């Protein structure tokens, strides 16, 4: 029944996720189809506008070069001087002026002809190789030519029929008056360019793409040049004329021959003409439809793949979650020995691993709380080797001490007194903690006994700060460290070992240091000593107390936890330093349980 419920829950979750996934994909697809066409049309129009700017700048530069040639020739001082000379009507002067005009024409490959017309005499000088000089009737052909060229104003070229050529064609022209020194007009200089030359130079390259056209308009909407003709030209001109008149820069979508065209136009800064680019959107719309179909197919494939993936994920995640839930239920019933299976390295495995670690720590904590008092008692029994309390031993030792004093052996009596005090301290169960001053008194009794035993093998110096004497420390804490220095400090090269016992307070921590200048310890020996202490194997040497480094570390850990430690330092040849660090305390019951 339980597995059936889990399976139903898994299926309901899978169905809900799949429904949300389907709705999200459906909404995204509809939104993309609604927005994609307008977005890509705008991007397409922007690309056309950049293309129109590039091609339009070329046309504008061509008009500028044509205008500049006419201006340079009109202000040519040689031409002015020859026209102002007394023999300006001679054939030789006309040929020289034609040669100059021909040089200006050759400077610009866009120019078809450079002409100079004198309205008074009717003489027309051209840059042509043949018939360079013509005489026009000032009242007929000359007046017509003059009226034609004067229609060109400013920097916008004028499109007209070529009246000077052998074949009819349309030309763009610029004209400039030629003045004498007094500001009188001597002649009119004209630079002309064939409309077809301008078209093939600048407009035709832009129409190489399929179903694209370029058009050049006057700013009033009059068509100047382009690749459309006939009815198409009229329809385009009708649609664009009003738009160009309203805004010389813009873009629109035009319907031509049952097709949609993207149109962009811009006003050329120098000539003021309007350059327009038309491009069919048939292929573009076909690509959009293909992309939308591909998007729908991709959405369906994505939906199918996500369904397979989600079902596989649900199967993969369900079993570890169920195992973890079963382990939690068992632990809730009080079985802390249960463990959840850990497979893989994903988040669920991490949860199972963390849950197992939590159970293990709870189990260890319960065991530790149950046995901590007993462990502390056992540690005290190890620290106090001579924990025998028969009163007759004290009485007998005191009797021997008094007998020695009565017989004059006062040194022996003092030694017995030190031994009695040391034995009393080591077997006293009145408390675990004592003031540092009492610990130092016990240490001095021990040192007196060792001085009698070992004679001049060592000396002990105390450097104790006064504010440390009232600090509370565990019993028999310093004696094992001093014992190690006495027994292991002297060497073959140094028979007397100097021992210094230091106590000071720094940053609310009590530092107890026992340092000797003996033979030292190697790093390997220090590591072995600390390893044996941590693993429960005390040092092999004995002594009066027999506590050793192991008992010190064990008691520090039981009483203070991570707040206290014992650390050894040595260079392996000239000194050994043992330092105990523990919290400052003045209450004998603060760290008791």
PDB file of N, CA and C in Angstrom, residues 140-178:
ATOM      1  N   UNK A 140      18.446  82.025 -79.839  1.00  0.00           N
ATOM      2  CA  UNK A 140      17.744  80.756 -80.020  1.00  0.00           C
ATOM      3  C   UNK A 140      18.424  79.638 -79.211  1.00  0.00           C
ATOM      4  N   UNK A 141      19.368  78.912 -79.906  1.00  0.00           N
ATOM      5  CA  UNK A 141      20.006  77.801 -79.200  1.00  0.00           C
ATOM      6  C   UNK A 141      20.744  78.268 -77.952  1.00  0.00           C
ATOM      7  N   UNK A 142      21.408  79.412 -78.087  1.00  0.00           N
ATOM      8  CA  UNK A 142      22.160  79.911 -76.920  1.00  0.00           C
ATOM      9  C   UNK A 142      21.252  80.246 -75.761  1.00  0.00           C
ATOM     10  N   UNK A 143      20.111  80.933 -76.046  1.00  0.00           N
ATOM     11  CA  UNK A 143      19.182  81.272 -74.970  1.00  0.00           C
ATOM     12  C   UNK A 143      18.599  80.011 -74.337  1.00  0.00           C
ATOM     13  N   UNK A 144      18.283  79.020 -75.163  1.00  0.00           N
ATOM     14  CA  UNK A 144      17.732  77.762 -74.623  1.00  0.00           C
ATOM     15  C   UNK A 144      18.744  77.059 -73.713  1.00  0.00           C
ATOM     16  N   UNK A 145      20.015  77.016 -74.157  1.00  0.00           N
ATOM     17  CA  UNK A 145      21.065  76.377 -73.343  1.00  0.00           C
ATOM     18  C   UNK A 145      21.278  77.132 -72.028  1.00  0.00           C
ATOM     19  N   UNK A 146      21.264  78.465 -72.133  1.00  0.00           N
ATOM     20  CA  UNK A 146      21.489  79.253 -70.928  1.00  0.00           C
ATOM     21  C   UNK A 146      20.334  79.084 -69.947  1.00  0.00           C
ATOM     22  N   UNK A 147      19.104  79.088 -70.463  1.00  0.00           N
ATOM     23  CA  UNK A 147      17.951  78.888 -69.570  1.00  0.00           C
ATOM     24  C   UNK A 147      17.984  77.505 -68.916  1.00  0.00           C
ATOM     25  N   UNK A 148      18.479  76.524 -69.674  1.00  0.00           N
ATOM     26  CA  UNK A 148      18.525  75.158 -69.124  1.00  0.00           C
ATOM     27  C   UNK A 148      19.510  75.046 -67.971  1.00  0.00           C
ATOM     28  N   UNK A 149      20.730  75.522 -68.188  1.00  0.00           N
ATOM     29  CA  UNK A 149      21.760  75.338 -67.160  1.00  0.00           C
ATOM     30  C   UNK A 149      21.485  76.197 -65.933  1.00  0.00           C
ATOM     31  N   UNK A 150      20.818  77.321 -66.104  1.00  0.00           N
ATOM     32  CA  UNK A 150      20.555  78.207 -64.963  1.00  0.00           C
ATOM     33  C   UNK A 150      19.471  77.638 -64.050  1.00  0.00           C
ATOM     34  N   UNK A 151      18.780  76.590 -64.499  1.00  0.00           N
ATOM     35  CA  UNK A 151      17.799  75.955 -63.610  1.00  0.00           C
ATOM     36  C   UNK A 151      18.492  75.188 -62.464  1.00  0.00           C
ATOM     37  N   UNK A 152      19.777  74.892 -62.676  1.00  0.00           N
ATOM     38  CA  UNK A 152      20.517  74.221 -61.606  1.00  0.00           C
ATOM     39  C   UNK A 152      20.906  75.262 -60.564  1.00  0.00           C
ATOM     40  N   UNK A 153      20.479  75.009 -59.310  1.00  0.00           N
ATOM     41  CA  UNK A 153      20.763  75.919 -58.221  1.00  0.00           C
ATOM     42  C   UNK A 153      21.363  75.146 -57.040  1.00  0.00           C
ATOM     43  N   UNK A 154      22.295  75.793 -56.353  1.00  0.00           N
ATOM     44  CA  UNK A 154      22.873  75.187 -55.155  1.00  0.00           C
ATOM     45  C   UNK A 154      23.717  73.966 -55.459  1.00  0.00           C
ATOM     46  N   UNK A 155      23.658  72.991 -54.549  1.00  0.00           N
ATOM     47  CA  UNK A 155      24.513  71.802 -54.689  1.00  0.00           C
ATOM     48  C   UNK A 155      23.759  70.604 -55.242  1.00  0.00           C
ATOM     49  N   UNK A 156      22.479  70.777 -55.550  1.00  0.00           N
ATOM     50  CA  UNK A 156      21.714  69.654 -56.112  1.00  0.00           C
ATOM     51  C   UNK A 156      21.854  69.664 -57.634  1.00  0.00           C
ATOM     52  N   UNK A 157      22.327  68.554 -58.221  1.00  0.00           N
ATOM     53  CA  UNK A 157      22.487  68.535 -59.683  1.00  0.00           C
ATOM     54  C   UNK A 157      21.135  68.632 -60.397  1.00  0.00           C
ATOM     55  N   UNK A 158      21.194  69.115 -61.631  1.00  0.00           N
ATOM     56  CA  UNK A 158      19.971  69.276 -62.422  1.00  0.00           C
ATOM     57  C   UNK A 158      19.950  68.215 -63.514  1.00  0.00           C
ATOM     58  N   UNK A 159      18.834  67.483 -63.620  1.00  0.00           N
ATOM     59  CA  UNK A 159      18.681  66.428 -64.622  1.00  0.00           C
ATOM     60  C   UNK A 159      17.922  66.997 -65.817  1.00  0.00           C
ATOM     61  N   UNK A 160      18.532  66.880 -66.984  1.00  0.00           N
ATOM     62  CA  UNK A 160      17.914  67.431 -68.194  1.00  0.00           C
ATOM     63  C   UNK A 160      18.372  66.641 -69.407  1.00  0.00           C
ATOM     64  N   UNK A 161      17.759  66.954 -70.566  1.00  0.00           N
ATOM     65  CA  UNK A 161      18.179  66.332 -71.812  1.00  0.00           C
ATOM     66  C   UNK A 161      19.498  66.960 -72.279  1.00  0.00           C
ATOM     67  N   UNK A 162      20.372  66.099 -72.802  1.00  0.00           N
ATOM     68  CA  UNK A 162      21.659  66.596 -73.297  1.00  0.00           C
ATOM     69  C   UNK A 162      21.434  67.282 -74.659  1.00  0.00           C
ATOM     70  N   UNK A 163      21.588  68.608 -74.679  1.00  0.00           N
ATOM     71  CA  UNK A 163      21.381  69.374 -75.905  1.00  0.00           C
ATOM     72  C   UNK A 163      22.640  69.462 -76.763  1.00  0.00           C
ATOM     73  N   UNK A 164      23.792  69.047 -76.211  1.00  0.00           N
ATOM     74  CA  UNK A 164      25.046  69.202 -76.937  1.00  0.00           C
ATOM     75  C   UNK A 164      25.572  67.886 -77.481  1.00  0.00           C
ATOM     76  N   UNK A 165      24.989  66.759 -77.084  1.00  0.00           N
ATOM     77  CA  UNK A 165      25.499  65.474 -77.511  1.00  0.00           C
ATOM     78  C   UNK A 165      24.948  65.039 -78.845  1.00  0.00           C
ATOM     79  N   UNK A 166      25.607  64.021 -79.413  1.00  0.00           N
ATOM     80  CA  UNK A 166      25.185  63.511 -80.710  1.00  0.00           C
ATOM     81  C   UNK A 166      23.941  62.652 -80.591  1.00  0.00           C
ATOM     82  N   UNK A 167      23.768  61.979 -79.436  1.00  0.00           N
ATOM     83  CA  UNK A 167      22.613  61.105 -79.222  1.00  0.00           C
ATOM     84  C   UNK A 167      21.836  61.620 -78.027  1.00  0.00           C
ATOM     85  N   UNK A 168      20.504  61.449 -78.018  1.00  0.00           N
ATOM     86  CA  UNK A 168      19.704  61.938 -76.886  1.00  0.00           C
ATOM     87  C   UNK A 168      19.954  61.111 -75.627  1.00  0.00           C
ATOM     88  N   UNK A 169      20.164  61.779 -74.558  1.00  0.00           N
ATOM     89  CA  UNK A 169      20.345  61.128 -73.261  1.00  0.00           C
ATOM     90  C   UNK A 169      20.133  62.166 -72.162  1.00  0.00           C
ATOM     91  N   UNK A 170      19.862  61.664 -70.972  1.00  0.00           N
ATOM     92  CA  UNK A 170      19.692  62.553 -69.841  1.00  0.00           C
ATOM     93  C   UNK A 170      21.031  62.706 -69.109  1.00  0.00           C
ATOM     94  N   UNK A 171      21.272  63.941 -68.661  1.00  0.00           N
ATOM     95  CA  UNK A 171      22.529  64.222 -67.975  1.00  0.00           C
ATOM     96  C   UNK A 171      22.235  65.012 -66.703  1.00  0.00           C
ATOM     97  N   UNK A 172      23.135  64.802 -65.697  1.00  0.00           N
ATOM     98  CA  UNK A 172      23.163  65.658 -64.514  1.00  0.00           C
ATOM     99  C   UNK A 172      24.199  66.746 -64.763  1.00  0.00           C
ATOM    100  N   UNK A 173      23.903  67.975 -64.370  1.00  0.00           N
ATOM    101  CA  UNK A 173      24.873  69.042 -64.630  1.00  0.00           C
ATOM    102  C   UNK A 173      24.922  70.005 -63.455  1.00  0.00           C
ATOM    103  N   UNK A 174      26.118  70.603 -63.321  1.00  0.00           N
ATOM    104  CA  UNK A 174      26.363  71.717 -62.414  1.00  0.00           C
ATOM    105  C   UNK A 174      26.889  72.868 -63.262  1.00  0.00           C
ATOM    106  N   UNK A 175      26.486  74.101 -62.944  1.00  0.00           N
ATOM    107  CA  UNK A 175      27.019  75.253 -63.674  1.00  0.00           C
ATOM    108  C   UNK A 175      27.581  76.270 -62.681  1.00  0.00           C
ATOM    109  N   UNK A 176      28.570  77.013 -63.136  1.00  0.00           N
ATOM    110  CA  UNK A 176      29.198  78.052 -62.336  1.00  0.00           C
ATOM    111  C   UNK A 176      29.491  79.247 -63.237  1.00  0.00           C
ATOM    112  N   UNK A 177      29.150  80.486 -62.848  1.00  0.00           N
ATOM    113  CA  UNK A 177      29.532  81.661 -63.628  1.00  0.00           C
ATOM    114  C   UNK A 177      31.038  81.904 -63.538  1.00  0.00           C
ATOM    115  N   UNK A 178      31.605  82.416 -64.603  1.00  0.00           N
ATOM    116  CA  UNK A 178      33.024  82.808 -64.643  1.00  0.00           C
ATOM    117  C   UNK A 178      33.065  84.339 -64.656  1.00  0.00           C
TER     118      UNK A 178
END
